[in-house]
Amino acid sequence: MSAEANKALSKAKIALMNIPEAVFFSSLCLSMNYKWDDTCPTAYTDYKSIAFNTQFFMELSPSERIFLLLHETMHVAYMHNLRVGNKDRKVWNNACDYVINLQIKDAGFTMPKVGLIDEKYRDMSAEEIYDLLMQNPTSQPSPSQSMDDLRDPPEEPTEEEITQITQEMQDNIIRAATQARMEDQAGSIPGAIQVFLNKLLQPKLPWQVILSRFMNKLTKTDYTWSKRNRRYPDVYLPAMHSQTLMDIAIAWDMSGSVTDAETTVFASEVASVLRNMKPDKLTLVQFDTKVFQVDKLKTVKDLTSLTLKGRGGTNLHDLVKWTHDNRPQVNIVFTDGYFHMPEEKLYGQTIWIIHNNPHFTAPYGKVIHYKV
């Protein structure tokens, strides 16, 4: 049975991938870990993996299997396990099911007979539905219709593990949304997910204005024989050639004093630089007490696939050394500014992006303050 079930699961994934308007959902599903567990009656997620009862899965039609696949994936995407808090777990599970089943059905997928769906909960959050269910016990659904598919992991996760899981899931969501937009399917992204993405990917700083004066300083316009003058295609004459600013280093403070919300804002601003400035060379440097990761970025997709680390103290000495070794034209330093300024300057023009620290000043470079 396991070989047959594995084949059926693979077919469900492939079928989902072949649905033209399902790029967001298929990308998200492919990022999940799946397993079989016949101790559960239907399916569940413990937010580390997704499990199916073999017999239940095989009794579903091919289209219903896709729905189930998406149902468990959306539980993970919305982090329903992590949002339960002190709530009644079963009631919370039902509230979450009402939310995601409407969304998956709206996307055109066939819902199995087992499951909860009700139009009166349309456009409500899981928390809002939970409150209504708790206020009116008679509105509780029949146990035979409930999936009861949110489970605690085998071992209680540490705060560090929860942070890591949350970051990985956010990365998966951004990656799936980016893929959908590349395929002109932004409309397929569920509304609640889109709200999250808007918060994450909405830049607050006018990068073209901020960088324009640095580009003007560093732009060199001259004549060159390396390019044919288009006005005279059959005759080689010198053509005007502009060498613009294209080497940007973004130093990303990943120390413990920087919150997750601030890190999210950083990501939004970096994405804006990538989209609007389109530098030939953009290097993202993660640092805390030292430079611990350096990545070359070309697209927003490269940004969403990064692993974010750090969470130590803050010290710029190693960052200063890195800039002198690599000589970027402009450094954009995202930080809260709670560090001792080293005597040696960063190499190149420097822009300090300082969040939630209005008293920060710098002996050189341009300082921009903003609140998260």
Short mmCIF file of C-alpha atoms in Angstrom, two decimals:
data_model
loop_
_atom_site.label_atom_id
_atom_site.label_comp_id
_atom_site.label_asym_id
_atom_site.label_seq_id
_atom_site.Cartn_x
_atom_site.Cartn_y
_atom_site.Cartn_z
CA MET A 1 0.00 0.00 0.00
CA SER A 2 2.82 2.45 0.83
CA ALA A 3 4.27 2.28 -2.69
CA GLU A 4 0.81 2.84 -4.18
CA ALA A 5 0.14 5.69 -1.74
CA ASN A 6 3.47 7.35 -2.54
CA LYS A 7 2.64 7.14 -6.22
CA ALA A 8 -0.79 8.68 -5.60
CA LEU A 9 0.76 11.51 -3.56
CA SER A 10 3.29 12.20 -6.32
CA LYS A 11 0.50 12.27 -8.90
CA ALA A 12 -1.41 14.78 -6.76
CA LYS A 13 1.63 17.06 -6.61
CA ILE A 14 2.22 16.78 -10.36
CA ALA A 15 -1.46 17.41 -11.11
CA LEU A 16 -1.33 20.54 -8.96
CA MET A 17 1.80 21.73 -10.76
CA ASN A 18 0.05 21.28 -14.11
CA ILE A 19 -2.83 23.59 -13.18
CA PRO A 20 -1.83 26.90 -14.86
CA GLU A 21 -3.49 29.17 -12.29
CA ALA A 22 -2.15 27.27 -9.24
CA VAL A 23 1.50 28.40 -9.24
CA PHE A 24 1.31 29.89 -5.75
CA PHE A 25 -0.29 26.79 -4.22
CA SER A 26 1.96 24.30 -6.04
CA SER A 27 5.13 26.20 -5.09
CA LEU A 28 4.05 26.24 -1.45
CA CYS A 29 3.12 22.52 -1.44
CA LEU A 30 6.49 21.50 -2.87
CA SER A 31 8.25 23.19 0.05
CA MET A 32 6.54 20.91 2.64
CA ASN A 33 7.66 17.64 4.25
CA TYR A 34 5.17 14.76 3.94
CA LYS A 35 4.82 11.39 5.67
CA TRP A 36 2.29 8.59 6.31
CA ASP A 37 0.82 8.04 9.76
CA ASP A 38 -2.03 5.56 10.12
CA THR A 39 -2.51 6.40 13.82
CA CYS A 40 -4.53 9.46 12.71
CA PRO A 41 -8.00 9.07 11.13
CA THR A 42 -7.50 11.56 8.29
CA ALA A 43 -4.47 13.89 8.24
CA TYR A 44 -2.62 16.40 10.42
CA THR A 45 0.27 18.80 10.65
CA ASP A 46 2.52 19.42 13.62
CA TYR A 47 3.99 22.41 11.70
CA LYS A 48 7.20 20.48 11.11
CA SER A 49 5.63 18.00 8.70
CA ILE A 50 2.33 16.95 7.12
CA ALA A 51 0.97 13.44 7.66
CA PHE A 52 -1.81 11.46 5.96
CA ASN A 53 -3.71 8.34 6.92
CA THR A 54 -2.95 5.99 4.03
CA GLN A 55 -6.43 4.49 3.66
CA PHE A 56 -8.19 7.85 3.99
CA PHE A 57 -5.93 9.38 1.34
CA MET A 58 -6.42 6.50 -1.10
CA GLU A 59 -10.22 6.59 -0.73
CA LEU A 60 -10.31 10.18 -1.96
CA SER A 61 -10.68 11.07 -5.62
CA PRO A 62 -7.61 12.56 -7.37
CA SER A 63 -9.09 16.08 -7.14
CA GLU A 64 -9.98 15.62 -3.45
CA ARG A 65 -6.39 14.53 -2.74
CA ILE A 66 -5.17 17.86 -4.11
CA PHE A 67 -7.63 19.69 -1.84
CA LEU A 68 -6.34 17.76 1.20
CA LEU A 69 -2.77 18.51 0.19
CA LEU A 70 -3.58 22.21 0.06
CA HIS A 71 -5.62 22.12 3.26
CA GLU A 72 -2.70 20.89 5.37
CA THR A 73 -0.25 23.16 3.56
CA MET A 74 -2.35 26.23 4.33
CA HIS A 75 -2.45 25.29 8.03
CA VAL A 76 1.34 25.46 7.99
CA ALA A 77 1.43 28.64 5.89
CA TYR A 78 -0.87 30.45 8.32
CA MET A 79 1.08 29.00 11.26
CA HIS A 80 -2.16 27.87 12.90
CA ASN A 81 -0.29 25.60 15.32
CA LEU A 82 1.78 28.51 16.59
CA ARG A 83 -1.21 30.85 16.95
CA VAL A 84 -3.31 28.61 19.18
CA GLY A 85 -1.96 30.03 22.47
CA ASN A 86 -4.34 29.27 25.38
CA LYS A 87 -7.33 28.70 23.10
CA ASP A 88 -9.41 25.53 23.06
CA ARG A 89 -7.42 23.56 20.48
CA LYS A 90 -10.38 21.74 18.92
CA VAL A 91 -12.46 24.90 18.52
CA TRP A 92 -9.42 26.75 17.16
CA ASN A 93 -8.84 23.91 14.69
CA ASN A 94 -12.43 24.22 13.47
CA ALA A 95 -12.13 27.99 13.08
CA CYS A 96 -8.96 27.61 11.02
CA ASP A 97 -10.63 24.97 8.82
CA TYR A 98 -13.51 27.33 8.04
CA VAL A 99 -11.01 29.94 6.83
CA ILE A 100 -8.82 27.81 4.59
CA ASN A 101 -11.54 25.59 3.11
CA LEU A 102 -13.35 28.63 1.70
CA GLN A 103 -10.10 29.92 0.23
CA ILE A 104 -9.19 26.60 -1.39
CA LYS A 105 -12.70 26.11 -2.76
CA ASP A 106 -12.62 29.66 -4.16
CA ALA A 107 -9.43 28.70 -6.00
CA GLY A 108 -11.41 26.03 -7.83
CA PHE A 109 -10.48 22.83 -6.00
CA THR A 110 -12.89 19.99 -5.09
CA MET A 111 -13.50 19.63 -1.36
CA PRO A 112 -13.85 16.13 0.20
CA LYS A 113 -17.07 15.24 2.00
CA VAL A 114 -15.25 15.44 5.33
CA GLY A 115 -14.48 19.02 6.30
CA LEU A 116 -15.99 22.32 7.42
CA ILE A 117 -17.23 25.08 5.17
CA ASP A 118 -19.77 27.84 5.75
CA GLU A 119 -20.34 31.06 3.78
CA LYS A 120 -21.25 33.01 6.91
CA TYR A 121 -17.57 32.95 7.90
CA ARG A 122 -16.36 34.45 4.62
CA ASP A 123 -13.70 37.19 4.97
CA MET A 124 -13.27 36.47 8.69
CA SER A 125 -10.01 35.66 10.41
CA ALA A 126 -9.58 32.44 12.38
CA GLU A 127 -9.57 34.47 15.59
CA GLU A 128 -12.92 36.10 14.73
CA ILE A 129 -14.51 32.75 13.90
CA TYR A 130 -13.08 31.22 17.08
CA ASP A 131 -14.71 33.93 19.21
CA LEU A 132 -18.08 33.31 17.53
CA LEU A 133 -17.83 29.55 18.07
CA MET A 134 -16.93 30.01 21.73
CA GLN A 135 -19.80 32.46 22.27
CA ASN A 136 -22.33 30.07 20.76
CA PRO A 137 -21.62 26.41 21.68
CA THR A 138 -24.63 25.23 19.65
CA SER A 139 -22.84 26.40 16.50
CA GLN A 140 -20.07 23.86 17.03
CA PRO A 141 -19.88 21.46 14.07
CA SER A 142 -20.42 17.72 14.28
CA PRO A 143 -17.27 15.78 15.30
CA SER A 144 -17.73 13.63 12.19
CA GLN A 145 -17.19 16.71 10.01
CA SER A 146 -14.15 18.06 11.87
CA MET A 147 -10.68 17.09 10.71
CA ASP A 148 -8.95 17.64 14.08
CA ASP A 149 -5.69 18.00 12.19
CA LEU A 150 -3.61 20.45 14.26
CA ARG A 151 -1.19 18.58 16.51
CA ASP A 152 1.64 19.47 18.82
CA PRO A 153 5.08 18.24 17.69
CA PRO A 154 6.52 15.14 19.43
CA GLU A 155 8.78 17.41 21.51
CA GLU A 156 8.07 20.92 22.77
CA PRO A 157 10.01 23.30 20.48
CA THR A 158 12.38 25.89 21.88
CA GLU A 159 11.90 29.59 21.15
CA GLU A 160 14.85 29.37 18.78
CA GLU A 161 13.24 26.49 16.88
CA ILE A 162 9.92 28.37 16.65
CA THR A 163 11.74 31.42 15.29
CA GLN A 164 13.53 29.26 12.73
CA ILE A 165 10.33 27.50 11.68
CA THR A 166 8.52 30.83 11.37
CA GLN A 167 11.29 32.31 9.24
CA GLU A 168 11.41 29.24 6.98
CA MET A 169 7.66 29.38 6.45
CA GLN A 170 7.76 33.10 5.67
CA ASP A 171 10.55 32.44 3.18
CA ASN A 172 8.45 29.70 1.54
CA ILE A 173 5.44 32.02 1.27
CA ILE A 174 7.50 34.83 -0.28
CA ARG A 175 9.13 32.39 -2.70
CA ALA A 176 5.75 30.99 -3.76
CA ALA A 177 4.29 34.49 -4.17
CA THR A 178 7.31 35.63 -6.18
CA GLN A 179 6.92 32.63 -8.48
CA ALA A 180 3.20 33.40 -8.92
CA ARG A 181 3.94 37.01 -9.83
CA MET A 182 6.58 35.90 -12.34
CA GLU A 183 3.86 33.82 -13.98
CA ASP A 184 1.39 36.77 -13.90
CA GLN A 185 -0.72 35.03 -11.27
CA ALA A 186 -0.63 37.53 -8.42
CA GLY A 187 -4.43 37.25 -8.24
CA SER A 188 -4.14 33.60 -7.16
CA ILE A 189 -2.53 34.54 -3.85
CA PRO A 190 -5.10 34.37 -0.99
CA GLY A 191 -6.08 37.74 0.44
CA ALA A 192 -4.75 37.09 3.95
CA ILE A 193 -1.41 35.98 2.52
CA GLN A 194 -1.35 39.11 0.35
CA VAL A 195 -1.85 41.31 3.43
CA PHE A 196 1.21 39.67 5.01
CA LEU A 197 3.22 40.15 1.82
CA ASN A 198 2.20 43.80 1.56
CA LYS A 199 3.57 44.42 5.04
CA LEU A 200 6.75 42.56 4.21
CA LEU A 201 7.44 43.84 0.73
CA GLN A 202 6.24 47.45 0.87
CA PRO A 203 9.31 49.72 0.95
CA LYS A 204 9.16 52.91 2.99
CA LEU A 205 12.24 54.65 1.61
CA PRO A 206 12.54 56.36 -1.84
CA TRP A 207 15.65 54.54 -2.98
CA GLN A 208 15.98 56.21 -6.36
CA VAL A 209 16.01 59.61 -4.65
CA ILE A 210 18.40 58.48 -1.91
CA LEU A 211 20.90 56.90 -4.31
CA SER A 212 20.63 59.45 -7.10
CA ARG A 213 23.25 61.84 -5.71
CA PHE A 214 25.67 58.99 -5.14
CA MET A 215 25.09 57.79 -8.71
CA ASN A 216 25.67 61.28 -10.05
CA LYS A 217 28.94 61.52 -8.14
CA LEU A 218 30.20 58.19 -9.35
CA THR A 219 28.85 58.22 -12.90
CA LYS A 220 31.52 58.69 -15.54
CA THR A 221 30.43 59.63 -19.05
CA ASP A 222 33.01 59.44 -21.81
CA TYR A 223 33.52 58.41 -25.41
CA THR A 224 34.52 54.86 -26.14
CA TRP A 225 35.52 52.83 -29.20
CA SER A 226 34.20 49.65 -27.61
CA LYS A 227 30.65 50.27 -28.87
CA ARG A 228 29.51 51.08 -32.40
CA ASN A 229 27.77 54.45 -32.78
CA ARG A 230 24.19 53.55 -33.73
CA ARG A 231 23.72 56.71 -35.78
CA TYR A 232 26.42 55.47 -38.16
CA PRO A 233 26.05 51.67 -38.21
CA ASP A 234 28.52 51.13 -41.05
CA VAL A 235 31.21 53.42 -39.72
CA TYR A 236 33.09 52.96 -36.44
CA LEU A 237 33.00 56.24 -34.55
CA PRO A 238 33.34 56.82 -30.83
CA ALA A 239 30.02 56.53 -28.95
CA MET A 240 28.99 58.15 -25.68
CA HIS A 241 29.20 55.53 -22.95
CA SER A 242 28.01 55.91 -19.36
CA GLN A 243 29.51 53.89 -16.54
CA THR A 244 26.90 54.13 -13.79
CA LEU A 245 26.93 53.07 -10.17
CA MET A 246 26.32 49.33 -10.11
CA ASP A 247 28.34 48.03 -7.16
CA ILE A 248 26.27 48.27 -3.97
CA ALA A 249 26.91 46.52 -0.66
CA ILE A 250 24.05 46.22 1.79
CA ALA A 251 25.23 45.54 5.34
CA TRP A 252 22.45 43.91 7.32
CA ASP A 253 22.67 44.13 11.12
CA MET A 254 21.49 40.74 12.45
CA SER A 255 22.37 41.33 16.09
CA GLY A 256 20.11 40.35 18.95
CA SER A 257 18.85 43.91 19.44
CA VAL A 258 17.23 43.88 15.99
CA THR A 259 13.67 42.56 16.18
CA ASP A 260 11.91 40.28 13.69
CA ALA A 261 9.69 43.22 12.65
CA GLU A 262 12.77 45.31 11.89
CA THR A 263 14.30 42.43 9.93
CA THR A 264 11.10 42.25 7.89
CA VAL A 265 11.41 45.96 7.06
CA PHE A 266 15.04 45.41 6.03
CA ALA A 267 13.93 42.71 3.59
CA SER A 268 11.35 45.05 2.08
CA GLU A 269 13.91 47.79 1.50
CA VAL A 270 16.48 45.40 0.00
CA ALA A 271 13.79 44.07 -2.34
CA SER A 272 13.03 47.65 -3.40
CA VAL A 273 16.68 48.33 -4.25
CA LEU A 274 16.77 45.14 -6.33
CA ARG A 275 13.57 45.96 -8.19
CA ASN A 276 14.06 49.68 -8.77
CA MET A 277 17.82 50.18 -9.06
CA LYS A 278 18.69 46.87 -10.76
CA PRO A 279 22.41 47.05 -9.87
CA ASP A 280 24.79 44.79 -11.78
CA LYS A 281 26.38 43.87 -8.48
CA LEU A 282 24.56 43.87 -5.15
CA THR A 283 26.14 42.14 -2.20
CA LEU A 284 24.21 41.43 0.99
CA VAL A 285 26.50 41.24 4.04
CA GLN A 286 25.01 39.84 7.25
CA PHE A 287 26.89 40.82 10.39
CA ASP A 288 26.68 41.06 14.16
CA THR A 289 30.02 40.93 16.01
CA LYS A 290 31.56 39.77 12.73
CA VAL A 291 30.67 39.29 9.07
CA PHE A 292 29.25 35.76 8.97
CA GLN A 293 27.49 35.54 5.60
CA VAL A 294 27.94 37.22 2.22
CA ASP A 295 25.52 36.70 -0.69
CA LYS A 296 25.40 38.04 -4.23
CA LEU A 297 21.85 39.08 -5.17
CA LYS A 298 20.41 39.69 -8.63
CA THR A 299 16.67 39.30 -8.12
CA VAL A 300 14.07 39.42 -5.34
CA LYS A 301 13.87 35.64 -5.69
CA ASP A 302 17.53 35.43 -4.57
CA LEU A 303 16.60 37.46 -1.50
CA THR A 304 13.72 35.18 -0.51
CA SER A 305 15.92 32.08 -0.63
CA LEU A 306 18.45 33.41 1.89
CA THR A 307 19.06 31.92 5.31
CA LEU A 308 19.12 34.61 7.99
CA LYS A 309 21.48 34.05 10.90
CA GLY A 310 23.21 36.06 13.59
CA ARG A 311 21.56 37.38 16.79
CA GLY A 312 24.78 38.13 18.68
CA GLY A 313 26.10 41.57 19.71
CA THR A 314 27.06 44.36 17.29
CA ASN A 315 30.59 45.27 16.20
CA LEU A 316 31.55 46.97 12.93
CA HIS A 317 35.29 46.21 12.86
CA ASP A 318 34.91 43.08 10.72
CA LEU A 319 32.49 44.90 8.41
CA VAL A 320 35.00 47.73 7.95
CA LYS A 321 37.67 45.19 6.96
CA TRP A 322 35.28 43.50 4.53
CA THR A 323 34.55 46.81 2.74
CA HIS A 324 38.27 47.57 2.36
CA ASP A 325 38.90 44.08 1.00
CA ASN A 326 36.00 44.23 -1.48
CA ARG A 327 35.82 47.99 -2.20
CA PRO A 328 32.10 48.54 -2.97
CA GLN A 329 31.15 51.94 -4.35
CA VAL A 330 28.29 52.43 -1.89
CA ASN A 331 27.50 50.82 1.47
CA ILE A 332 23.92 50.81 2.74
CA VAL A 333 24.00 49.86 6.42
CA PHE A 334 20.71 48.71 7.97
CA THR A 335 21.06 48.87 11.75
CA ASP A 336 19.53 50.13 14.98
CA GLY A 337 22.75 52.05 15.59
CA TYR A 338 23.48 50.59 19.04
CA PHE A 339 27.20 50.00 18.66
CA HIS A 340 30.56 51.74 19.15
CA MET A 341 31.62 53.52 15.96
CA PRO A 342 35.10 52.28 14.88
CA GLU A 343 37.79 54.85 14.10
CA GLU A 344 38.43 53.48 10.60
CA LYS A 345 35.75 54.34 8.08
CA LEU A 346 33.88 51.95 5.84
CA TYR A 347 35.33 51.99 2.32
CA GLY A 348 33.17 53.86 -0.21
CA GLN A 349 30.16 56.13 0.13
CA THR A 350 28.01 55.17 3.14
CA ILE A 351 24.31 55.47 3.88
CA TRP A 352 23.22 54.67 7.43
CA ILE A 353 19.60 53.46 7.61
CA ILE A 354 18.77 53.81 11.31
CA HIS A 355 15.51 52.49 12.72
CA ASN A 356 13.96 53.42 16.07
CA ASN A 357 17.04 55.27 17.30
CA PRO A 358 16.57 59.04 16.70
CA HIS A 359 19.71 59.96 18.67
CA PHE A 360 22.13 58.15 16.33
CA THR A 361 24.70 60.30 14.53
CA ALA A 362 27.64 59.29 12.33
CA PRO A 363 30.98 61.07 11.71
CA TYR A 364 30.64 60.41 7.95
CA GLY A 365 28.09 59.33 5.38
CA LYS A 366 24.38 60.07 5.10
CA VAL A 367 22.11 59.15 8.04
CA ILE A 368 18.43 58.35 7.43
CA HIS A 369 16.16 57.77 10.43
CA TYR A 370 12.84 55.95 10.29
CA LYS A 371 10.48 54.07 12.57
CA VAL A 372 9.34 50.48 12.12
#
